[in-house]
Coordinates of C-alpha atoms in Angstrom, one line a residue:
M1 CA 99.3 -129.8 -48.6
D2 CA 99.0 -128.7 -52.1
S3 CA 97.8 -132.1 -53.0
S4 CA 95.3 -132.2 -50.2
T5 CA 94.2 -128.9 -50.8
S6 CA 93.5 -129.5 -54.6
T7 CA 91.7 -132.8 -53.5
I8 CA 89.3 -131.1 -51.1
A9 CA 88.6 -128.5 -53.8
E10 CA 87.8 -131.0 -56.2
E11 CA 85.4 -132.7 -53.9
L12 CA 83.7 -129.7 -52.5
S13 CA 81.2 -127.9 -55.0
L14 CA 79.5 -124.7 -54.0
S15 CA 76.4 -123.3 -55.6
L16 CA 76.1 -119.8 -56.2
K17 CA 72.4 -119.9 -56.6
S18 CA 69.9 -118.3 -53.8
W19 CA 68.2 -120.8 -51.7
P20 CA 64.6 -121.4 -53.4
T21 CA 61.8 -119.6 -51.4
R22 CA 58.6 -121.4 -50.9
N23 CA 55.7 -120.2 -53.5
L24 CA 52.6 -120.2 -51.6
D25 CA 50.5 -119.6 -54.3
I26 CA 51.5 -122.8 -56.1
E27 CA 50.6 -124.8 -53.1
S28 CA 47.2 -123.1 -52.4
L29 CA 44.1 -125.0 -53.0
P30 CA 42.5 -122.8 -55.7
F31 CA 45.7 -123.2 -57.9
L32 CA 45.8 -126.9 -57.3
I33 CA 42.2 -127.2 -58.4
S34 CA 42.4 -125.3 -61.5
R35 CA 45.7 -127.1 -62.4
I36 CA 43.9 -130.6 -61.9
N37 CA 41.0 -129.3 -64.1
E38 CA 43.5 -128.1 -66.7
Q39 CA 45.6 -131.2 -66.9
R40 CA 43.0 -134.0 -66.0
G41 CA 39.8 -132.4 -67.3
G42 CA 38.1 -132.4 -63.6
F43 CA 38.1 -134.8 -60.6
R44 CA 35.9 -137.2 -62.3
N45 CA 38.8 -138.7 -64.3
V46 CA 41.1 -138.8 -61.2
S47 CA 41.5 -141.9 -59.0
E48 CA 44.2 -143.2 -56.7
E49 CA 44.9 -146.5 -58.8
G50 CA 45.3 -144.1 -61.8
L51 CA 47.9 -142.0 -60.0
E52 CA 49.9 -145.0 -58.7
D53 CA 50.0 -146.3 -62.2
E54 CA 51.3 -143.0 -63.6
I55 CA 54.0 -142.8 -60.7
R56 CA 55.1 -146.5 -61.4
A57 CA 55.1 -145.6 -65.4
L58 CA 57.4 -142.4 -64.7
N59 CA 59.8 -144.3 -62.7
A60 CA 60.0 -147.0 -65.3
G61 CA 60.8 -144.3 -67.8
Q62 CA 57.6 -145.0 -69.9
L63 CA 56.4 -141.3 -69.2
E64 CA 58.1 -138.0 -69.7
P65 CA 58.6 -136.1 -66.5
E66 CA 56.4 -133.1 -66.0
S67 CA 59.3 -130.8 -66.0
E68 CA 60.2 -131.8 -69.7
T69 CA 56.4 -131.4 -70.6
N70 CA 56.5 -127.9 -69.0
E71 CA 59.5 -127.1 -70.8
Q72 CA 58.0 -128.2 -74.2
Q73 CA 55.0 -126.3 -73.4
E74 CA 57.1 -123.1 -72.5
E75 CA 58.7 -123.7 -75.8
D76 CA 55.3 -123.6 -77.5
S77 CA 54.2 -120.9 -75.4
P78 CA 53.5 -117.4 -77.4
D79 CA 55.8 -114.4 -77.0
P80 CA 55.7 -112.2 -73.8
K81 CA 53.5 -109.7 -75.1
S82 CA 50.9 -111.9 -76.1
R83 CA 51.3 -113.7 -72.8
R84 CA 51.1 -110.4 -71.0
E85 CA 47.9 -109.4 -72.9
A86 CA 46.3 -112.6 -72.1
L87 CA 47.3 -112.1 -68.4
V88 CA 45.7 -108.7 -68.4
A89 CA 42.5 -110.0 -70.0
A90 CA 42.3 -112.9 -67.4
R91 CA 42.8 -110.4 -64.6
E92 CA 40.0 -108.2 -65.8
E93 CA 37.9 -111.4 -66.2
I94 CA 38.6 -112.3 -62.7
I95 CA 38.0 -108.9 -61.4
K96 CA 34.7 -108.9 -63.1
Q97 CA 33.6 -112.1 -61.6
I98 CA 34.8 -111.2 -58.0
V99 CA 32.7 -107.8 -58.2
Q100 CA 29.7 -109.9 -59.4
A101 CA 30.2 -112.6 -56.8
Q102 CA 30.6 -109.5 -54.2
M103 CA 27.2 -107.8 -55.5
E104 CA 25.4 -111.2 -55.3
S105 CA 26.7 -111.9 -51.8
A106 CA 25.7 -108.2 -50.8
Y107 CA 22.2 -108.7 -52.2
A108 CA 21.8 -111.9 -50.4
L109 CA 23.0 -110.2 -47.1
D110 CA 20.5 -107.4 -47.6
F111 CA 17.7 -110.0 -48.3
V112 CA 18.6 -112.0 -45.1
S113 CA 19.1 -109.0 -43.0
V114 CA 15.6 -107.5 -44.0
L115 CA 13.9 -110.9 -43.4
L116 CA 15.7 -111.1 -39.9
S117 CA 14.7 -107.3 -39.2
K118 CA 11.2 -108.4 -38.0
Y119 CA 12.3 -110.8 -35.5
T120 CA 15.7 -109.2 -34.2
P121 CA 15.7 -105.6 -35.6
K122 CA 18.8 -104.3 -33.7
Q123 CA 21.1 -107.0 -35.0
A124 CA 19.8 -106.9 -38.4
E125 CA 20.2 -103.3 -38.8
V126 CA 24.0 -103.8 -38.3
S127 CA 24.3 -105.8 -41.6
I128 CA 21.8 -103.8 -43.7
S129 CA 23.3 -101.6 -46.4
P130 CA 22.5 -97.6 -46.2
F131 CA 20.8 -97.6 -49.3
L132 CA 18.2 -100.2 -48.1
K133 CA 17.5 -98.5 -44.8
Q134 CA 16.5 -95.4 -46.6
N135 CA 14.2 -97.1 -49.0
V136 CA 12.9 -100.3 -47.4
P137 CA 11.3 -100.2 -44.1
T138 CA 12.5 -102.9 -41.3
G139 CA 10.3 -105.8 -40.8
S140 CA 8.5 -105.7 -44.3
I141 CA 9.4 -109.2 -45.1
G142 CA 8.4 -112.2 -42.8
T143 CA 8.8 -115.8 -42.8
E144 CA 6.1 -118.7 -41.9
V145 CA 6.5 -122.5 -41.7
V146 CA 3.8 -124.1 -43.8
Q147 CA 3.2 -127.7 -43.6
L148 CA 2.5 -129.6 -46.8
S149 CA -0.8 -131.1 -46.9
Q150 CA -0.9 -135.0 -47.2
I151 CA -2.6 -136.0 -50.2
P152 CA -4.0 -139.6 -50.0
D153 CA -2.9 -142.2 -52.5
K154 CA -6.3 -142.6 -54.0
Q155 CA -6.3 -138.8 -55.0
I156 CA -2.8 -139.4 -56.4
R157 CA -4.0 -142.1 -58.6
D158 CA -7.1 -140.0 -59.7
D159 CA -4.9 -137.3 -60.6
E160 CA -2.7 -139.5 -62.8
L161 CA -5.7 -140.9 -64.4
V162 CA -7.0 -137.5 -65.0
S163 CA -3.6 -136.4 -66.5
T164 CA -3.5 -139.6 -68.7
G165 CA -6.9 -138.8 -69.8
W166 CA -5.9 -135.3 -70.7
K167 CA -2.8 -136.4 -72.7
L168 CA -4.9 -139.0 -74.6
Q169 CA -7.5 -136.5 -75.5
S170 CA -4.8 -133.9 -76.5
L171 CA -3.2 -136.7 -78.6
N172 CA -6.5 -137.5 -80.3
A173 CA -7.1 -133.6 -81.0
V174 CA -3.8 -133.4 -82.4
A175 CA -4.4 -136.4 -84.7
D176 CA -7.9 -134.9 -85.6
S177 CA -6.2 -131.6 -86.4
L178 CA -3.6 -133.2 -88.5
L179 CA -6.3 -135.1 -90.5
R180 CA -8.4 -132.1 -91.1
S181 CA -5.2 -130.2 -92.1
A182 CA -4.3 -133.0 -94.6
I183 CA -7.9 -133.0 -96.0
K184 CA -7.8 -129.1 -96.2
L185 CA -4.3 -129.3 -98.0
E186 CA -5.5 -131.8 -100.3
K187 CA -8.5 -129.8 -101.3
E188 CA -6.5 -126.8 -101.4
M189 CA -4.1 -128.5 -103.8
S190 CA -6.8 -129.4 -106.1
Q191 CA -8.4 -126.0 -106.1
E192 CA -4.9 -124.3 -106.7
A193 CA -4.3 -126.8 -109.6
K194 CA -7.9 -126.0 -111.1
Y195 CA -7.0 -122.4 -110.8
W196 CA -3.8 -122.6 -112.6
E197 CA -5.3 -124.8 -115.4
Q198 CA -8.0 -122.0 -116.0
V199 CA -5.0 -119.3 -116.0
L200 CA -3.1 -121.3 -118.5
A201 CA -6.2 -121.8 -120.7
V202 CA -6.7 -117.9 -120.7
K203 CA -3.1 -117.4 -121.6
E204 CA -3.1 -119.9 -124.3
K205 CA -6.4 -118.0 -125.8
G206 CA -4.0 -115.2 -126.4
W207 CA -5.0 -112.8 -123.6
S208 CA -2.3 -111.0 -121.8
V209 CA -1.8 -112.2 -118.2
C210 CA 0.3 -110.0 -116.0
R211 CA 0.5 -109.1 -112.2
L212 CA -1.5 -106.3 -110.8
P213 CA 0.2 -103.0 -110.4
R214 CA -1.0 -102.6 -106.7
E215 CA -1.3 -106.3 -105.9
K216 CA 1.9 -108.1 -106.8
H217 CA 0.7 -111.4 -105.5
I218 CA -2.6 -111.3 -107.7
L219 CA -2.6 -112.1 -111.5
G220 CA -4.7 -110.0 -113.9
V221 CA -5.8 -110.1 -117.4
R222 CA -5.7 -107.2 -119.8
Y223 CA -8.8 -107.2 -121.8
G224 CA -8.8 -103.6 -122.9
F225 CA -7.3 -102.1 -126.0
A226 CA -3.9 -100.7 -125.9
E227 CA -4.6 -98.0 -128.5
A228 CA -7.8 -96.7 -126.6
A229 CA -8.1 -93.5 -124.8
P230 CA -6.1 -93.3 -121.5
D231 CA -9.6 -93.3 -119.6
F232 CA -10.5 -96.6 -121.2
R233 CA -7.0 -98.2 -121.5
D234 CA -6.3 -98.1 -117.9
R235 CA -9.6 -99.6 -117.0
G236 CA -9.1 -102.6 -119.3
L237 CA -7.2 -104.7 -116.5
A238 CA -9.1 -107.0 -114.3
A239 CA -7.9 -109.5 -111.6
L240 CA -8.2 -113.1 -111.9
R241 CA -9.2 -114.1 -108.2
R242 CA -9.6 -117.8 -107.1
A243 CA -13.2 -118.5 -106.0
E244 CA -13.9 -121.0 -103.0
N245 CA -14.4 -124.0 -105.9
G246 CA -11.2 -123.1 -107.5
D247 CA -12.6 -121.4 -110.5
I248 CA -11.4 -118.1 -111.7
E249 CA -13.4 -115.0 -110.8
L250 CA -13.1 -111.9 -112.9
D251 CA -12.9 -108.9 -110.6
L252 CA -13.4 -105.7 -112.7
G253 CA -13.0 -103.4 -109.7
I254 CA -15.3 -100.7 -108.6
R255 CA -17.5 -99.4 -111.4
A256 CA -19.4 -96.2 -111.5
S257 CA -22.5 -97.8 -113.3
E258 CA -23.5 -101.2 -114.4
P259 CA -22.3 -102.5 -117.7
R260 CA -23.8 -100.8 -120.5
V261 CA -23.9 -101.8 -124.3
L262 CA -24.3 -99.4 -127.2
R263 CA -27.9 -99.7 -128.8
V264 CA -28.9 -98.3 -132.2
Q265 CA -32.6 -97.6 -133.0
V266 CA -34.3 -96.3 -136.0
Q267 CA -37.7 -94.5 -135.6
L268 CA -40.3 -93.6 -137.9
S269 CA -42.8 -90.9 -136.5
G270 CA -41.9 -91.6 -133.1
K271 CA -42.1 -95.3 -133.3
T272 CA -39.2 -97.8 -133.2
I273 CA -38.9 -99.8 -136.5
A274 CA -35.5 -101.3 -136.0
S275 CA -33.2 -101.8 -133.1
S276 CA -29.9 -103.3 -132.7
G277 CA -28.7 -105.5 -129.8
S278 CA -25.5 -106.3 -127.9
I279 CA -22.7 -108.3 -129.4
D280 CA -22.2 -111.8 -127.7
Q281 CA -24.6 -111.5 -124.8
I282 CA -24.1 -114.1 -122.2
S283 CA -26.5 -115.2 -119.7
G284 CA -26.5 -117.7 -116.8
D285 CA -24.3 -118.8 -114.1
H286 CA -22.2 -121.3 -116.2
K287 CA -20.5 -118.9 -118.5
S288 CA -16.8 -119.7 -118.8
I289 CA -13.9 -117.3 -117.9
E290 CA -13.2 -116.5 -121.4
A291 CA -16.9 -115.7 -122.1
S292 CA -16.7 -113.2 -119.2
I293 CA -13.5 -111.6 -120.6
L294 CA -15.0 -111.2 -123.9
Q295 CA -18.0 -109.8 -122.6
A296 CA -16.0 -107.2 -120.3
R297 CA -14.2 -106.3 -123.5
N298 CA -17.2 -105.7 -125.5
D299 CA -18.8 -103.5 -122.6
I300 CA -15.6 -101.4 -122.3
F301 CA -15.5 -101.1 -126.1
D302 CA -19.0 -99.9 -126.3
E303 CA -18.5 -97.4 -123.7
E304 CA -15.5 -96.0 -125.6
L305 CA -17.4 -95.9 -128.9
H306 CA -20.2 -94.0 -127.2
H307 CA -17.6 -91.5 -125.8
E308 CA -15.8 -91.0 -129.1
L309 CA -19.2 -90.5 -131.1
Y310 CA -20.4 -88.0 -128.5
R311 CA -17.0 -86.2 -129.1
E312 CA -17.5 -86.2 -132.9
A313 CA -21.4 -85.5 -132.8
R314 CA -21.0 -82.2 -131.0
N315 CA -19.1 -80.9 -134.2
L316 CA -21.7 -82.3 -136.7
T317 CA -24.8 -80.0 -135.7
N318 CA -24.8 -78.5 -139.2
R319 CA -25.5 -82.2 -140.3
G320 CA -28.6 -82.7 -138.5
V321 CA -27.0 -84.4 -135.4
R322 CA -28.1 -83.5 -131.9
C323 CA -27.1 -84.6 -128.4
I324 CA -30.0 -84.9 -126.1
G325 CA -28.4 -86.2 -122.7
D326 CA -26.4 -89.5 -123.2
T327 CA -28.4 -90.0 -126.5
I328 CA -27.2 -89.0 -130.0
V329 CA -30.0 -88.2 -132.4
I330 CA -29.4 -88.2 -136.3
S331 CA -32.3 -86.6 -138.1
Q332 CA -33.2 -88.0 -141.5
E333 CA -35.8 -87.3 -144.1
D334 CA -39.5 -88.7 -144.0
D335 CA -39.9 -88.1 -140.4
M336 CA -37.2 -90.6 -139.5
Q337 CA -34.4 -90.4 -136.9
I338 CA -31.6 -92.4 -135.8
T339 CA -30.7 -92.7 -131.9
I340 CA -27.4 -93.9 -130.5
G341 CA -27.1 -94.5 -126.8
L342 CA -25.9 -96.5 -124.1
V343 CA -28.4 -98.9 -122.2
P344 CA -28.0 -101.4 -119.3
R345 CA -26.9 -105.0 -120.7
E346 CA -30.1 -106.6 -119.6
N347 CA -32.1 -103.9 -121.8
G348 CA -29.4 -104.1 -124.7
I349 CA -31.2 -107.5 -125.9
S350 CA -34.6 -106.8 -127.4
E351 CA -36.7 -108.5 -129.9
E352 CA -36.2 -107.0 -133.5
P353 CA -39.4 -105.0 -134.3
E354 CA -41.6 -105.8 -137.1
T355 CA -40.0 -104.0 -140.2
T356 CA -39.5 -104.5 -143.8
M357 CA -35.6 -103.5 -143.4
A358 CA -33.9 -106.6 -144.2
P359 CA -31.2 -107.0 -142.8
S360 CA -31.9 -104.4 -139.9
L361 CA -30.5 -100.8 -140.7
A362 CA -29.8 -100.4 -137.0
S363 CA -27.6 -103.5 -136.7
M364 CA -25.7 -102.5 -139.9
I365 CA -24.9 -99.2 -138.3
A366 CA -23.9 -100.6 -134.9
I367 CA -21.6 -103.0 -136.8
A368 CA -20.1 -100.3 -138.9
L369 CA -19.6 -98.0 -136.0
R370 CA -17.6 -100.8 -134.1
I371 CA -15.5 -101.5 -137.3
L372 CA -14.6 -97.8 -137.6
L373 CA -13.6 -97.5 -134.0
S374 CA -11.4 -100.5 -134.6
H375 CA -9.9 -98.9 -137.6
A376 CA -9.2 -95.8 -135.3
H377 CA -7.2 -97.8 -132.8
R378 CA -5.1 -99.3 -135.9
Q379 CA -4.4 -95.8 -137.0
N380 CA -3.4 -94.9 -133.5
L381 CA -0.9 -97.9 -133.6
N382 CA 0.6 -96.9 -136.9
R383 CA 0.9 -93.2 -135.7
R384 CA 2.9 -94.4 -132.6
S385 CA 5.1 -96.5 -134.9
Q386 CA 6.2 -93.4 -136.8
P387 CA 9.0 -91.2 -135.4
P388 CA 7.5 -88.6 -133.1
P389 CA 7.1 -85.0 -134.0
P390 CA 9.3 -82.4 -132.3
L391 CA 8.6 -81.5 -128.8
T392 CA 6.7 -78.4 -128.1
E393 CA 5.6 -76.9 -124.9
R394 CA 2.0 -77.6 -125.5
R395 CA 0.9 -81.2 -125.7
P396 CA -1.0 -81.8 -128.8
P397 CA -4.7 -82.5 -128.5
R398 CA -6.2 -86.0 -128.8
P399 CA -7.6 -86.1 -132.5
I400 CA -11.4 -86.7 -132.8
Y401 CA -12.0 -89.9 -134.7
S402 CA -14.1 -89.9 -138.0
I403 CA -16.6 -92.5 -137.0
L404 CA -20.0 -90.8 -137.5
R405 CA -19.0 -88.9 -140.4
P406 CA -18.7 -91.9 -142.9
I407 CA -22.1 -93.3 -141.5
L408 CA -23.9 -90.0 -142.2
A409 CA -22.4 -89.9 -145.7
H410 CA -23.7 -93.4 -146.3
L411 CA -26.9 -92.5 -145.0
Q412 CA -27.2 -89.3 -147.0
H413 CA -26.0 -91.3 -150.0
H414 CA -28.6 -93.8 -149.7
S415 CA -31.5 -91.2 -149.0
V416 CA -30.2 -89.4 -152.2
Q417 CA -30.2 -92.6 -154.3
K418 CA -33.5 -93.6 -153.1
S419 CA -35.1 -90.2 -153.9
T420 CA -33.6 -90.3 -157.2
Q421 CA -34.8 -93.9 -158.1
S422 CA -38.2 -92.8 -156.9
F423 CA -38.2 -89.8 -159.0
L424 CA -37.2 -91.8 -162.1
Q425 CA -39.7 -94.5 -161.4
Q426 CA -42.4 -91.9 -161.2
I427 CA -41.4 -90.5 -164.6
I428 CA -41.2 -93.8 -166.2
G429 CA -44.8 -94.5 -164.9
I430 CA -46.2 -91.3 -166.4
F431 CA -44.4 -91.7 -169.5
S432 CA -45.6 -95.3 -170.1
K433 CA -49.2 -94.1 -169.6
A434 CA -48.6 -91.6 -172.3
G435 CA -47.3 -94.3 -174.4
L436 CA -43.7 -93.5 -174.5
V437 CA -41.0 -95.8 -174.0
L438 CA -38.7 -94.6 -171.0
D439 CA -36.5 -97.2 -169.0
I440 CA -33.4 -97.1 -166.8
K441 CA -30.6 -98.5 -168.8
E442 CA -28.2 -99.2 -165.8
S443 CA -27.6 -98.4 -162.2
T444 CA -24.2 -98.7 -160.6
N445 CA -23.1 -98.2 -156.9
S446 CA -19.5 -98.2 -155.7
F447 CA -20.4 -99.8 -152.4
D448 CA -21.0 -103.3 -152.8
L449 CA -20.3 -106.0 -150.3
S450 CA -20.1 -108.7 -152.7
A451 CA -17.8 -106.7 -155.0
I452 CA -15.7 -105.5 -151.8
S453 CA -15.1 -109.3 -150.8
K454 CA -14.1 -110.3 -154.3
A455 CA -11.6 -107.4 -154.2
A456 CA -10.2 -108.4 -150.8
I457 CA -9.7 -112.1 -152.1
T458 CA -8.1 -111.1 -155.3
S459 CA -5.7 -108.4 -153.6
G460 CA -4.9 -110.8 -150.6
A461 CA -5.7 -107.9 -148.2
P462 CA -7.5 -108.3 -145.0
L463 CA -11.3 -108.1 -145.6
A464 CA -11.7 -105.7 -142.7
S465 CA -9.2 -103.3 -144.0
T466 CA -10.8 -103.4 -147.3
L467 CA -14.2 -102.9 -145.8
V468 CA -12.9 -99.9 -143.8
S469 CA -11.4 -98.1 -146.8
S470 CA -14.6 -98.6 -148.7
L471 CA -16.5 -97.1 -145.8
S472 CA -14.2 -94.1 -145.6
A473 CA -14.0 -93.7 -149.4
P474 CA -16.4 -91.2 -151.1
L475 CA -19.4 -93.0 -152.7
H476 CA -20.2 -93.0 -156.4
S477 CA -23.5 -94.1 -157.9
S478 CA -24.7 -93.8 -161.5
T479 CA -28.1 -94.3 -163.1
A480 CA -28.6 -94.2 -166.9
L481 CA -32.1 -93.3 -168.4
N482 CA -32.9 -93.8 -171.8
L483 CA -34.8 -91.1 -173.6
P484 CA -38.1 -91.5 -175.7
S485 CA -35.9 -90.2 -178.8
A486 CA -33.9 -93.4 -178.6
S487 CA -34.0 -95.9 -181.1
A488 CA -32.3 -98.8 -182.6
L489 CA -30.3 -96.8 -184.9
A490 CA -29.5 -93.8 -182.5
S491 CA -29.0 -93.9 -178.6
A492 CA -30.2 -90.9 -176.5
C493 CA -29.8 -91.4 -172.6
I494 CA -29.1 -89.1 -169.5
T495 CA -26.7 -90.4 -166.9
L496 CA -27.2 -89.3 -163.3
H497 CA -24.2 -89.3 -161.2
T498 CA -24.0 -89.0 -157.4
R499 CA -20.9 -88.5 -155.3
T500 CA -21.1 -88.4 -151.5
H501 CA -18.2 -87.8 -149.2
V502 CA -17.9 -86.7 -145.5
Y503 CA -18.5 -83.1 -146.4
G504 CA -21.5 -83.5 -148.6
T505 CA -23.0 -84.6 -151.9
E506 CA -22.1 -83.7 -155.5
Y507 CA -24.5 -84.0 -158.5
K508 CA -23.7 -84.4 -162.0
A509 CA -25.8 -85.2 -165.1
T510 CA -24.2 -86.1 -168.5
I511 CA -26.0 -86.3 -171.9
D512 CA -25.3 -89.1 -174.4
S513 CA -27.0 -88.7 -177.7
S514 CA -26.1 -89.8 -181.1
L515 CA -29.0 -88.1 -182.9
P516 CA -28.0 -85.7 -185.5
N517 CA -29.2 -82.2 -185.4
S518 CA -30.8 -82.8 -182.0
T519 CA -31.3 -80.1 -179.5
L520 CA -29.8 -82.4 -176.9
S521 CA -26.7 -82.6 -179.1
S522 CA -26.5 -78.8 -178.5
L523 CA -26.8 -78.6 -174.9
P524 CA -23.7 -79.0 -172.5
Q525 CA -22.7 -82.6 -172.2
E526 CA -22.0 -82.3 -168.5
S527 CA -23.7 -80.3 -165.8
H528 CA -23.1 -80.0 -162.0
F529 CA -25.4 -79.3 -159.3
A530 CA -25.6 -78.6 -155.6
S531 CA -28.7 -80.3 -154.8
V532 CA -30.9 -83.1 -155.7
E533 CA -34.1 -80.7 -156.4
E534 CA -31.6 -78.9 -159.1
L535 CA -30.8 -82.2 -160.6
E536 CA -34.5 -83.2 -160.9
T537 CA -35.4 -80.0 -162.4
H538 CA -32.6 -80.5 -165.1
V539 CA -33.7 -84.0 -166.0
L540 CA -37.3 -82.7 -166.4
H541 CA -36.1 -80.0 -168.8
L542 CA -34.0 -82.4 -170.8
L543 CA -37.1 -84.9 -170.9
M544 CA -39.1 -81.8 -172.3
V545 CA -36.7 -80.9 -174.9
D546 CA -36.2 -84.7 -176.0
L547 CA -39.8 -85.0 -176.1
V548 CA -40.3 -82.0 -178.4
D549 CA -37.6 -83.4 -180.8
T550 CA -39.5 -86.6 -180.8
L551 CA -42.8 -85.0 -181.8
E552 CA -41.1 -83.0 -184.5
R553 CA -39.8 -86.2 -186.0
S554 CA -43.0 -88.3 -185.6
E555 CA -45.3 -88.9 -188.5
G556 CA -48.7 -88.1 -188.1
V557 CA -51.7 -86.1 -189.6
R558 CA -49.9 -82.8 -189.2
R559 CA -46.3 -82.0 -189.4
W560 CA -45.0 -80.2 -186.2
K561 CA -41.9 -78.0 -186.1
A562 CA -40.2 -76.9 -182.7
E563 CA -40.6 -73.3 -182.4
N564 CA -38.6 -73.4 -179.0
A565 CA -37.7 -76.7 -177.6
H566 CA -36.4 -75.2 -174.2
L567 CA -39.9 -73.7 -173.9
G568 CA -41.6 -76.8 -175.2
T569 CA -43.5 -75.2 -178.0
L570 CA -44.1 -76.6 -181.4
M571 CA -46.1 -75.2 -184.3
S572 CA -48.0 -76.7 -187.2
S573 CA -49.3 -75.2 -190.4
G574 CA -52.7 -76.0 -191.6
E575 CA -53.3 -78.5 -194.3
G576 CA -56.9 -78.5 -196.3
K577 CA -59.5 -77.5 -194.1
K578 CA -57.3 -77.6 -190.8
G579 CA -55.6 -74.7 -189.7
G580 CA -52.5 -74.0 -188.1
K581 CA -52.1 -74.7 -184.3
G582 CA -49.7 -74.5 -181.6
L583 CA -48.6 -77.1 -179.1
T584 CA -46.9 -76.8 -175.7
V585 CA -45.3 -79.6 -174.0
I586 CA -45.1 -79.5 -170.1
V587 CA -43.1 -82.1 -168.1
A588 CA -43.4 -81.6 -164.6
R589 CA -43.1 -83.5 -161.1
G590 CA -46.1 -86.0 -161.1
R591 CA -47.7 -85.0 -164.5
L592 CA -47.0 -84.9 -168.1
E593 CA -49.3 -82.2 -170.0
I594 CA -49.8 -81.1 -173.7
K595 CA -51.8 -78.0 -174.4
W596 CA -52.9 -77.0 -178.0
T597 CA -54.4 -73.8 -179.3
S598 CA -55.8 -73.0 -182.8
L599 CA -54.1 -70.2 -184.5
G600 CA -56.3 -67.4 -185.4
E601 CA -59.1 -68.6 -183.3
R602 CA -59.4 -67.3 -179.9
G603 CA -60.6 -69.2 -177.0
S604 CA -60.2 -72.6 -179.1
G605 CA -57.9 -75.2 -177.6
G606 CA -57.4 -77.8 -175.2
S607 CA -55.2 -79.9 -173.0
H608 CA -54.4 -83.5 -172.0
V609 CA -52.8 -84.5 -168.7
W610 CA -51.1 -87.8 -167.7
R611 CA -50.6 -88.1 -163.9
V612 CA -48.7 -90.5 -161.7
D613 CA -51.8 -90.9 -159.4
G614 CA -53.7 -92.6 -162.5
I615 CA -56.3 -90.0 -163.0
E616 CA -56.2 -88.8 -166.6
D617 CA -58.4 -86.1 -168.2
K618 CA -61.2 -87.3 -170.3
E619 CA -60.6 -90.8 -171.6
M620 CA -57.4 -92.9 -171.4
K621 CA -55.4 -92.0 -174.4
D622 CA -51.7 -92.1 -175.3
L623 CA -49.8 -89.3 -176.6
Y624 CA -49.8 -90.3 -180.1
D625 CA -53.4 -90.8 -180.2
V626 CA -54.1 -87.1 -178.9
M627 CA -51.6 -86.0 -181.5
R628 CA -53.7 -87.7 -184.2
D629 CA -56.9 -86.2 -183.0
L630 CA -55.3 -82.8 -183.6

């Protein structure tokens, strides 16, 4: 029994697992569809022959069973936490799609119910939502069966032909548009290349090309001067815009007035005798961009020059400078005046009036003014290169340039030198009529253009800086006049020195006499004067004293002795029947006169005069002939 019982126990096996329950979800159709989509990629790749082949391969052991594949997938599956999160996310997505489907079905039900409310209102109101009942009246939407019109075949063919024609026309229009675009692009490329070639040419000429501050996409050229006044420095920037033909157009912006140039005129008795024109005036429509830039630079330079001259002229009223409107008037001697003003560019070029000035004084003044302004710009650069002064609360004022003062000094020096030469020539003419030798020994002038050029070449300094230094430096000139008492054995001359600077003119006269025991030797060898009239009076006095010494040393019928050389009086004692006589020498402007009187006889005497106008008393005699007749 024991053996039978053990045999039954070994053959009988009991399972303690619960009976498997049927999972309806796995057998549901949606689950099967999703499973097929996941495993097979859709129903397109599933066929009956394919499934039978897979079953035969599985039975033959060529494919792994699905359980092993599922176990491998379970082994590769993530941890429970990640799976839970994925399930929650999937659940939310499914709920969202269910809600969306429910809303769409509700909208469709409402639409159909409102549509049916026109025909069966009572049945339709049962399925209409409460919100739609309150806001949309029943029967507001209706339906109608419309039968499509029958289009004949000919009309269809015509429509097809029309459609084909429109397509061909559109294709032709597109082709023409592309062709026009290609031509326009080629033209634009040539114009752009031409523009950039000219920009490069402007750059190679040394002009500064940059972007405009307010138009970053536009190039500009800086033609002004960096050291100019702020008002003119900011205006010295112009835009380089491209014209329709590709050339560069210089856009100077909005200007308050038309371009103007500086003009200097010399007037005598109200009539213009000399006038300066503009520099590098360019006319015509074929001027280059470089010429336009140069012309704009000259215009703004002349405007700044006039502005600085006007500032300086207001402080020079004591030098005969007046400001009348925009014109600066400089009064000179002999009813001559110089006017400086800005005129339109078209009026800046004028034919030079008939004048004996060669070269024109007006042109020389205009060139000198421009050179001095350029020198002021260079001084501003040197000043900016130095360490700046300490900061103060008040901004230092902009200095007034010294441009007009050197010109006034040169004009004054030229006037004084001309007056002195005229005075000496007049005296020489009078003395030559009296038979006396009086000539100019030498005349020197510190301002000589040829000497300045040679000095610049010798020193290696720039000619412009050397010229400016000479223009700003004090002017020196001297004239030596040989006196009548000069001879081969002894010299006697008067040297007139003139020194002119920006504040006025200084005059000096020196005496050089080697005659022993002469009155000139006892006089001061150097004398200073404040005006040219005092200098001329001193020269006349020295000529009178020298003439008295000359008559005292001359050999004649009578023996003369100087009584007072400074008064021009001589005395002679009588010889034989001739009695004593007194002689007075007078040297004045425009005449030389001698007067004689007989001593002891009242009312007896006479005089002889030599004038500059050529009218002499009595007959034509020289001084020695008159002296012999006495």
